[in-house]
XYZ file of C-alpha atoms in Angstrom:
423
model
C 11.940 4.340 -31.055
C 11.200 7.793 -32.294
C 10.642 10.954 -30.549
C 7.157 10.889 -31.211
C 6.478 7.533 -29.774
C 8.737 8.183 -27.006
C 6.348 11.397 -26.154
C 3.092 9.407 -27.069
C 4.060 6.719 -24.251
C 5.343 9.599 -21.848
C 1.741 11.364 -21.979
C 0.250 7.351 -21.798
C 2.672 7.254 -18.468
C 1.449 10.529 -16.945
C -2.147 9.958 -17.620
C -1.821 6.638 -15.352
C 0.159 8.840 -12.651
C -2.284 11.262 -12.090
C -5.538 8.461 -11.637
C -3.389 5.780 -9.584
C -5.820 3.177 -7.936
C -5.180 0.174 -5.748
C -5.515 -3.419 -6.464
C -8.963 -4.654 -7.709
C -10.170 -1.108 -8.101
C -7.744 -0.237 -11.149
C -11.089 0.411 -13.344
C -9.761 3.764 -14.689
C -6.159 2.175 -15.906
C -7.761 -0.475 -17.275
C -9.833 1.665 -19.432
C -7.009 3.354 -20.685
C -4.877 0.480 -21.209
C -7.976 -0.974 -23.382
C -8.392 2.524 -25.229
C -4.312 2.523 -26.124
C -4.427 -1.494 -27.111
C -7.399 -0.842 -29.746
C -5.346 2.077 -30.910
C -2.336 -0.448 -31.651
C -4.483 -3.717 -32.500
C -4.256 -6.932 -31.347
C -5.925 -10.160 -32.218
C -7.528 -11.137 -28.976
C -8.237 -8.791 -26.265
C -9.432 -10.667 -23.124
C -11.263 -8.545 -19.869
C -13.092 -8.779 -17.009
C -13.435 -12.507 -15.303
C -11.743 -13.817 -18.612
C -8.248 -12.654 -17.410
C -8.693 -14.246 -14.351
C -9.734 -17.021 -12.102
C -12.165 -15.412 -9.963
C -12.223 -18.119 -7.331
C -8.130 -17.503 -6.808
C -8.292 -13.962 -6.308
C -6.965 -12.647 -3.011
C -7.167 -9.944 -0.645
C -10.672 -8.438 -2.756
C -11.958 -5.295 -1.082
C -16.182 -5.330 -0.259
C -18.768 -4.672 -2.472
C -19.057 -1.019 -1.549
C -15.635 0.235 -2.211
C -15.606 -1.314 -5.588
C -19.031 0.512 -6.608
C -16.708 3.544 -4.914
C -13.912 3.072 -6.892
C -15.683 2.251 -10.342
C -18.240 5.265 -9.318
C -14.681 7.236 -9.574
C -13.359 5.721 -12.724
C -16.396 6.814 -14.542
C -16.328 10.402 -13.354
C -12.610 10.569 -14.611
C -13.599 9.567 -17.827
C -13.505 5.434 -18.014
C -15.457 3.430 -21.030
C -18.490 2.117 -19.608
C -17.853 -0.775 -21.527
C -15.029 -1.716 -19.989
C -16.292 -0.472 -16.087
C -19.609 -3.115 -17.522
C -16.770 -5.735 -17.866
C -14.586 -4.888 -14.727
C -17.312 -5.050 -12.382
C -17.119 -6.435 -9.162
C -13.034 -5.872 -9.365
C -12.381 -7.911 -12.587
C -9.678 -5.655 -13.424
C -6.747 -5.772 -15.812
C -6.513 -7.215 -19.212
C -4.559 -9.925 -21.783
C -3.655 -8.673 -24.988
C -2.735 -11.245 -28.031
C -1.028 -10.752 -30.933
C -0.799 -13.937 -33.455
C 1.863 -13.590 -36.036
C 2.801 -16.972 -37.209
C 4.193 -20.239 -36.203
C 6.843 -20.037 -33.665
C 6.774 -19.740 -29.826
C 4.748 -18.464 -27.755
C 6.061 -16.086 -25.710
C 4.565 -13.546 -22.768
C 5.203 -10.446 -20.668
C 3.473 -9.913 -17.358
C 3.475 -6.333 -16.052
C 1.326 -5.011 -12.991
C -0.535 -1.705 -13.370
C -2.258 -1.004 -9.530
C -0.923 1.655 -6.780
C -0.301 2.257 -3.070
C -2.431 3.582 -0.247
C 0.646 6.601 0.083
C -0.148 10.029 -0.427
C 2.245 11.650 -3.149
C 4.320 14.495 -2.271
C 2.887 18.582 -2.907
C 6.891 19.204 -2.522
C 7.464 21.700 -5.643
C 10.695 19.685 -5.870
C 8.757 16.332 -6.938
C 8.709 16.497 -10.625
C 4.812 15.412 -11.000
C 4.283 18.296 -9.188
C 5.797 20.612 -11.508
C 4.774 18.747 -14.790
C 1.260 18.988 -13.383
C 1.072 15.181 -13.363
C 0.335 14.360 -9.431
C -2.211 11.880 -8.669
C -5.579 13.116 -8.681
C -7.002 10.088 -6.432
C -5.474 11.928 -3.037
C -4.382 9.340 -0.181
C -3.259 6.748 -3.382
C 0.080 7.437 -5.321
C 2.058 5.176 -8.019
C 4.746 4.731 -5.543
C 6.750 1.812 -6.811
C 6.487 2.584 -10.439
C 3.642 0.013 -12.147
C 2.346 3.085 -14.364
C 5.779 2.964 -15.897
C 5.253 -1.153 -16.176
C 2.441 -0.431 -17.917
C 3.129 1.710 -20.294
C 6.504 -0.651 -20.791
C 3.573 -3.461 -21.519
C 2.133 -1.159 -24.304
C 5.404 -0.410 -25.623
C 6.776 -3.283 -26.115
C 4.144 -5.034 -27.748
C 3.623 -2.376 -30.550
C 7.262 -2.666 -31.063
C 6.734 -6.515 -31.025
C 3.701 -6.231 -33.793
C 5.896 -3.732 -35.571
C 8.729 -6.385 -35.989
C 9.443 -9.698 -37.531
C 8.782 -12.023 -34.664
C 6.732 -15.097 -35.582
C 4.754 -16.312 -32.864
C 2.095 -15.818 -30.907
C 2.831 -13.033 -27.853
C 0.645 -12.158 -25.065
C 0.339 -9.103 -23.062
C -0.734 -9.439 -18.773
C -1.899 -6.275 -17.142
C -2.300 -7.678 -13.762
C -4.187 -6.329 -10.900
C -3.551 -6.782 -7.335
C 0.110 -7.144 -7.202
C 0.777 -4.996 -4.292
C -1.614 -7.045 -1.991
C -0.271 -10.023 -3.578
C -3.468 -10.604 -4.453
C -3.488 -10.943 -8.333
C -0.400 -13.324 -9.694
C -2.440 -16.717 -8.847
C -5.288 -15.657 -10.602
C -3.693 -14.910 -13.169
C -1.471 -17.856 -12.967
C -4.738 -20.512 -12.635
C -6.566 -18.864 -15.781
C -5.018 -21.130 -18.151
C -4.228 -18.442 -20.261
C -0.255 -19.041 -19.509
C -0.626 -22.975 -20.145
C 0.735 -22.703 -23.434
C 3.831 -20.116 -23.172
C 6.941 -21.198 -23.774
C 9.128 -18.231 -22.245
C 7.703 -15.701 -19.940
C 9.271 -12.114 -18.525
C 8.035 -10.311 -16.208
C 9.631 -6.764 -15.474
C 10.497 -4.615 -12.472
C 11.813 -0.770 -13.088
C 13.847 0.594 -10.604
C 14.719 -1.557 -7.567
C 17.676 1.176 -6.952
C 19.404 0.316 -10.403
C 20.219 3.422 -12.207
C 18.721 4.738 -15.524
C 20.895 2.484 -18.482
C 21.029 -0.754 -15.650
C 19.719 -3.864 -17.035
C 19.178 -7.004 -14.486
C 18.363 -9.940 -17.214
C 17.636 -12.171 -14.706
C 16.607 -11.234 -10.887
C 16.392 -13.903 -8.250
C 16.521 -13.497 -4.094
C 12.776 -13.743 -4.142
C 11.079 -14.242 -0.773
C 7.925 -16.290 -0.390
C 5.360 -14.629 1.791
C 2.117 -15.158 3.973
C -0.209 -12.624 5.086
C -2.284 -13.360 7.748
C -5.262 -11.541 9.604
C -5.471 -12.954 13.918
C -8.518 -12.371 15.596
C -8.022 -13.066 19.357
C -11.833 -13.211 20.920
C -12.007 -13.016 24.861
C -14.633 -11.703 26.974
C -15.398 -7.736 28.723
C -15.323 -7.123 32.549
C -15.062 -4.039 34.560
C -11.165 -3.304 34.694
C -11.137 -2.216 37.830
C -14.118 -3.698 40.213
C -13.672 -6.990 38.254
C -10.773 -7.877 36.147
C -11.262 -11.281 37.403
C -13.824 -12.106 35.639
C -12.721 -10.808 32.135
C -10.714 -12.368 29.212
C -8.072 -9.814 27.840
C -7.577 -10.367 24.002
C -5.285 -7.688 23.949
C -2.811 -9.310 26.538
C -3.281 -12.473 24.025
C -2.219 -10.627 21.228
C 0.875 -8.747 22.802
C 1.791 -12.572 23.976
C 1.965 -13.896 20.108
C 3.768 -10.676 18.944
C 6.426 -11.179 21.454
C 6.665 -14.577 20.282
C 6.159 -14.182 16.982
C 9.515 -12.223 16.789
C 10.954 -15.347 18.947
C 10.772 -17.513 16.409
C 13.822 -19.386 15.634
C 15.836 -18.398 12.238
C 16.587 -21.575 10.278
C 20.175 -22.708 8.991
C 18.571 -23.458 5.417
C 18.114 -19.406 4.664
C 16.942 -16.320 5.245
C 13.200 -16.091 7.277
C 11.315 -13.079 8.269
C 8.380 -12.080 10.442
C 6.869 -8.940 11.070
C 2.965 -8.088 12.630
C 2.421 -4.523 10.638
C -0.961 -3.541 12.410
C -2.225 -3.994 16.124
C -5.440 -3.025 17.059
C -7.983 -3.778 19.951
C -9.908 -2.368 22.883
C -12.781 -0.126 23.279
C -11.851 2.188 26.810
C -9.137 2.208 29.757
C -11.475 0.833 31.821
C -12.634 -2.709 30.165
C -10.942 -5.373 29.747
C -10.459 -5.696 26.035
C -12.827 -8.377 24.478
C -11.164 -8.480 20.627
C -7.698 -7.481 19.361
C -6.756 -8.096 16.022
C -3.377 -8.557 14.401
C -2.396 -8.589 10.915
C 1.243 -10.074 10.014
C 3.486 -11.526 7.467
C 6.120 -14.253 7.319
C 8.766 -15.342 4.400
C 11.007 -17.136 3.542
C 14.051 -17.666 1.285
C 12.305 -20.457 -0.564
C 8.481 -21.599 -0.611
C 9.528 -24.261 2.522
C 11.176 -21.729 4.207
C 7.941 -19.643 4.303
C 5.923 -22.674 5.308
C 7.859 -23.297 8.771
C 7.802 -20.041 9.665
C 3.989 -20.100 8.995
C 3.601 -23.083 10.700
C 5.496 -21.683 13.743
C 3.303 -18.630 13.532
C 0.172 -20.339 13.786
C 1.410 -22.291 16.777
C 2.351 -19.037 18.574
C -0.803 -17.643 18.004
C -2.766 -20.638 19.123
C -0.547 -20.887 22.271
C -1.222 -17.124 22.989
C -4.645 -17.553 22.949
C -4.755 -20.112 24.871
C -2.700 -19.064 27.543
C -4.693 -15.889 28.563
C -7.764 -18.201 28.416
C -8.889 -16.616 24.759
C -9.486 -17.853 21.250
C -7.952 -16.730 18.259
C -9.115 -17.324 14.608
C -6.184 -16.662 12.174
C -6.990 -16.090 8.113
C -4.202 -16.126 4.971
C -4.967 -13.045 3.551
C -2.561 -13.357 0.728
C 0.669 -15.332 -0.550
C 3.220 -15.990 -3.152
C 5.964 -18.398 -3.765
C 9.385 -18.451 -4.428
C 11.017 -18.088 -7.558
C 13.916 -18.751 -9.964
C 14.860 -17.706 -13.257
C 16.063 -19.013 -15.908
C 19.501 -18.671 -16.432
C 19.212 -19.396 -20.400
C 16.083 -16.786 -20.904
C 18.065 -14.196 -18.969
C 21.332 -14.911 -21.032
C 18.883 -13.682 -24.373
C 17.700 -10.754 -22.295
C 21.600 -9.811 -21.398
C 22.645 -10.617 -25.036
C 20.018 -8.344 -26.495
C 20.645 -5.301 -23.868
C 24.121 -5.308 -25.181
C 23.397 -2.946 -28.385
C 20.590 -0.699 -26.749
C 21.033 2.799 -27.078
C 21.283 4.198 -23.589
C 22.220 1.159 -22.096
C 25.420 1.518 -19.766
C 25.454 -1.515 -17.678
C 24.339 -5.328 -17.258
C 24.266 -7.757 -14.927
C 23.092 -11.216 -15.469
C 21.567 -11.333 -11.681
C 20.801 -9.464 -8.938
C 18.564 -10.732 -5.892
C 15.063 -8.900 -5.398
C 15.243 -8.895 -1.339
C 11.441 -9.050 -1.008
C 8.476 -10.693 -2.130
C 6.238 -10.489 -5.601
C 3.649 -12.376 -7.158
C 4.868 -12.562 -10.472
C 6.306 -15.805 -8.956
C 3.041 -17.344 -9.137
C 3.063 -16.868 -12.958
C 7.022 -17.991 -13.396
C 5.918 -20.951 -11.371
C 3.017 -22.086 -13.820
C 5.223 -21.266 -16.614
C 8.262 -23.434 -15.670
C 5.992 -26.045 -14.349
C 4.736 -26.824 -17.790
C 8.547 -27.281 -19.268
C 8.773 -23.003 -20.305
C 11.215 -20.778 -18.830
C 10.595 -17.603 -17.009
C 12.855 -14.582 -15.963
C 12.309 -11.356 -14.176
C 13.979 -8.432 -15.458
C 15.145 -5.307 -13.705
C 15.171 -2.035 -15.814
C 16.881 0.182 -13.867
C 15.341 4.454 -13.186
C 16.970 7.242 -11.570
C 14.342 7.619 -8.871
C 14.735 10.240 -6.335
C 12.760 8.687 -3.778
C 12.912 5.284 -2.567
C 10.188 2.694 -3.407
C 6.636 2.834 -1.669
C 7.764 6.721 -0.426
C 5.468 10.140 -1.053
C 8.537 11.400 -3.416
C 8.995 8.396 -5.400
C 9.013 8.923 -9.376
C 10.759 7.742 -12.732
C 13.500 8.665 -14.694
C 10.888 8.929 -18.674
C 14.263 7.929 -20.030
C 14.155 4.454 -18.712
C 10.776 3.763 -20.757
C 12.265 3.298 -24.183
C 15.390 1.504 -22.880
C 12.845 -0.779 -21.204
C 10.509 -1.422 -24.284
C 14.006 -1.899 -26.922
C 15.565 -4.486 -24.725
C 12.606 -6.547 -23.639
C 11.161 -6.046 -27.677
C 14.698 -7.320 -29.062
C 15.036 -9.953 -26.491
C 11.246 -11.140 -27.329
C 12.004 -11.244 -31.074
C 15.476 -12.823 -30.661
C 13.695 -16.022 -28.808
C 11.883 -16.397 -32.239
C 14.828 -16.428 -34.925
């Protein structure tokens, strides 16, 4: 990759930086993912409800923040054609390129943000480059502007080189709510791949590490409880009231009481407590919203199924009711330990590369899964590749940012491993 490239996908990079939006609302990055995939070609550019399965969409914000959101996009310079085909949160896009007969290969990358506000520290380097983000209260904190600009990278290289096939391109929305991989997954648009890769920059791997082949992925549940009692005068008559609140402190104790299983690693954790009105009324609603995993997909179901049982019990034990929704979820994951040998072979002669390692677990959850799930499911194979960035702060921080460097190392090893499964 020349320097001009290089710089071209740097200012692509910083553009997505400085207009970072959360999942379902990523009408501005789409735009600009659409204007650089004209500029490249491809032979089939799908948007809007044709990327996804609308009815497997999770965790979609109401009808007024998306108008919000889109209302935003426009007044930072998004096609209207493109905020025409988004609407109502049909974000993201699938790029095709047709060059042959040979396999048919894909590379998933997520393009949304966090709810974090990014540093002002003059020490953070968007700061100084005059790249922060411009949506205040939202940041790219875990580094899916870099994915996709990695996504546009690597398939001009692809079209620039001699792989036969036919290779496809997922922006996804929605991955931080885990909201967007089954959609995705249940389009059909993945029924026909034959080797899928889905990348990751960072994860605290340096600038130069490649991880050909992650695993450790936890399945996860998120769940919203609504514990319903009934209002009474705290103190003349406490009696006669039914104290949601009391319910929901009940099932968090007991939520965290679960018992670990011998067959792996389990988690719980309930993130957000809310409820009551004043000191002195008994609280009528409480709500709780929570996540379990699990080292594997069955894993994640008994500790969901041990959750819901808590809950229930709660309620019901301080005389309340409780209504509990899945907000979002993912499976577990493997990959493929032949697809991540090509990825490891083909790192091996990158400039700038320093280190490999065939594996490395993840440690947390990501819907990506759903997608290596469909792939594998229909005989393909599917890895997850780490491309490791010198990032000064941690993941999902105010100071988190990339090492530009890792880009190109990024797009040459997933390109050359993505023409090597054609020869």
């Amino acid at each position: 990759m020349n320097e001009s490239q290089q710089e071209r996908l740097r200012s692509v990079r910083r553009d997505l930086h400085s207009y970072p939006e959360p999942a379902w609302r990523e009408f501005y990055t789409t735009s600009r993912i659409v204007d650089e995939l004209e500029r490249i070609g491809v032979d089939q550019l799908h948007l809007g409800q044709d990327v996804v399965d609308g009815d497997a969409r999770m965790a979609v914000p109401d009808a007024d923040e998306l108008e919000d959101w889109q209302a935003k996009a426009r007044e930072a310079g998004a096609r209207e054609d493109v905020l025409e085909a988004a609407t109502g949160g049909f974000t993201g896009a699938l790029a095709v390129l047709e060059q042959g007969d040979g396999p048919t290969v894909a590379l998933r990358v997520d393009i949304d943000a966090l709810p974090i506000t990014e540093s002002d520290s003059v020490a953070h380097a968007p700061v100084t480059e005059e790249f922060r983000s411009a949506n205040e209260g939202y940041m790219h904190a875990c580094g899916h502007d870099a994915h996709a600009t990695i996504g546009l990278g690597v398939l001009e290289a692809v079209k620039e080189s001699d792989f036969k096939g036919t290779f496809k391109v997922v922006f996804q929305p929605a991955e931080e709510v885990i909201g967007g991989g089954k959609a995705v997954a249940e389009s059909g648009h993945l029924d026909d791949v034959d080797h899928l890769l889905a990348i990751h920059i960072g994860l605290d791997h340096p600038t130069g590490e490649i991880v050909a082949g992650v695993g450790g992925f936890l399945a996860v549940r998120q769940f919203e409880a609504t514990f319903t009692g009934e209002t009474a005068h705290a103190g003349g008559h406490p009696a006669q009231g039914r104290d949601a609140v009391q319910a929901l402190a009940t099932a968090v104790q007991n939520l965290h009481a679960i018992r670990r299983h011998g067959d792996g690693a389990t988690r719980v954790n309930a993130g957000v407590v809310e409820g009551g009105t004043a000191t002195n009324i008994v609280p009528e609603e409480a709500t709780l919203e929570g996540e379990v995993r699990g080292e594997t997909t069955s894993l994640k179901e008994y500790m969901s199924e041990r959750a819901d049982t808590v809950m229930s019990s709660a309620a019901e034990m301080h005389d309340c009711e409780v209504a509990v929704e899945t907000t979002a979820e993912a499976p577990s994951a493997v990959s493929d330990d032949a697809l991540a040998g090509v990825v490891y072979d083909a790192a091996e002669s990158v400039p700038g590369v320093t280190s490999r390692l065939r594996t490395d677990d993840l440690g947390g959850s990501e819907d990506a899964t759903y997608l290596m799930d469909r792939v594998q499911g229909r005989g393909g194979t599917a890895t997850f590749v780490g491309i490791g960035t010198d990032h000064p702060g941690g993941h999902h921080t105010p100071t988190f940012d990339v090492d530009e460097n890792s880009l190109a190392i990024g797009i040459d090893v997933v390109s050359k491993a993505i023409s090597q499964l054609s020869e």
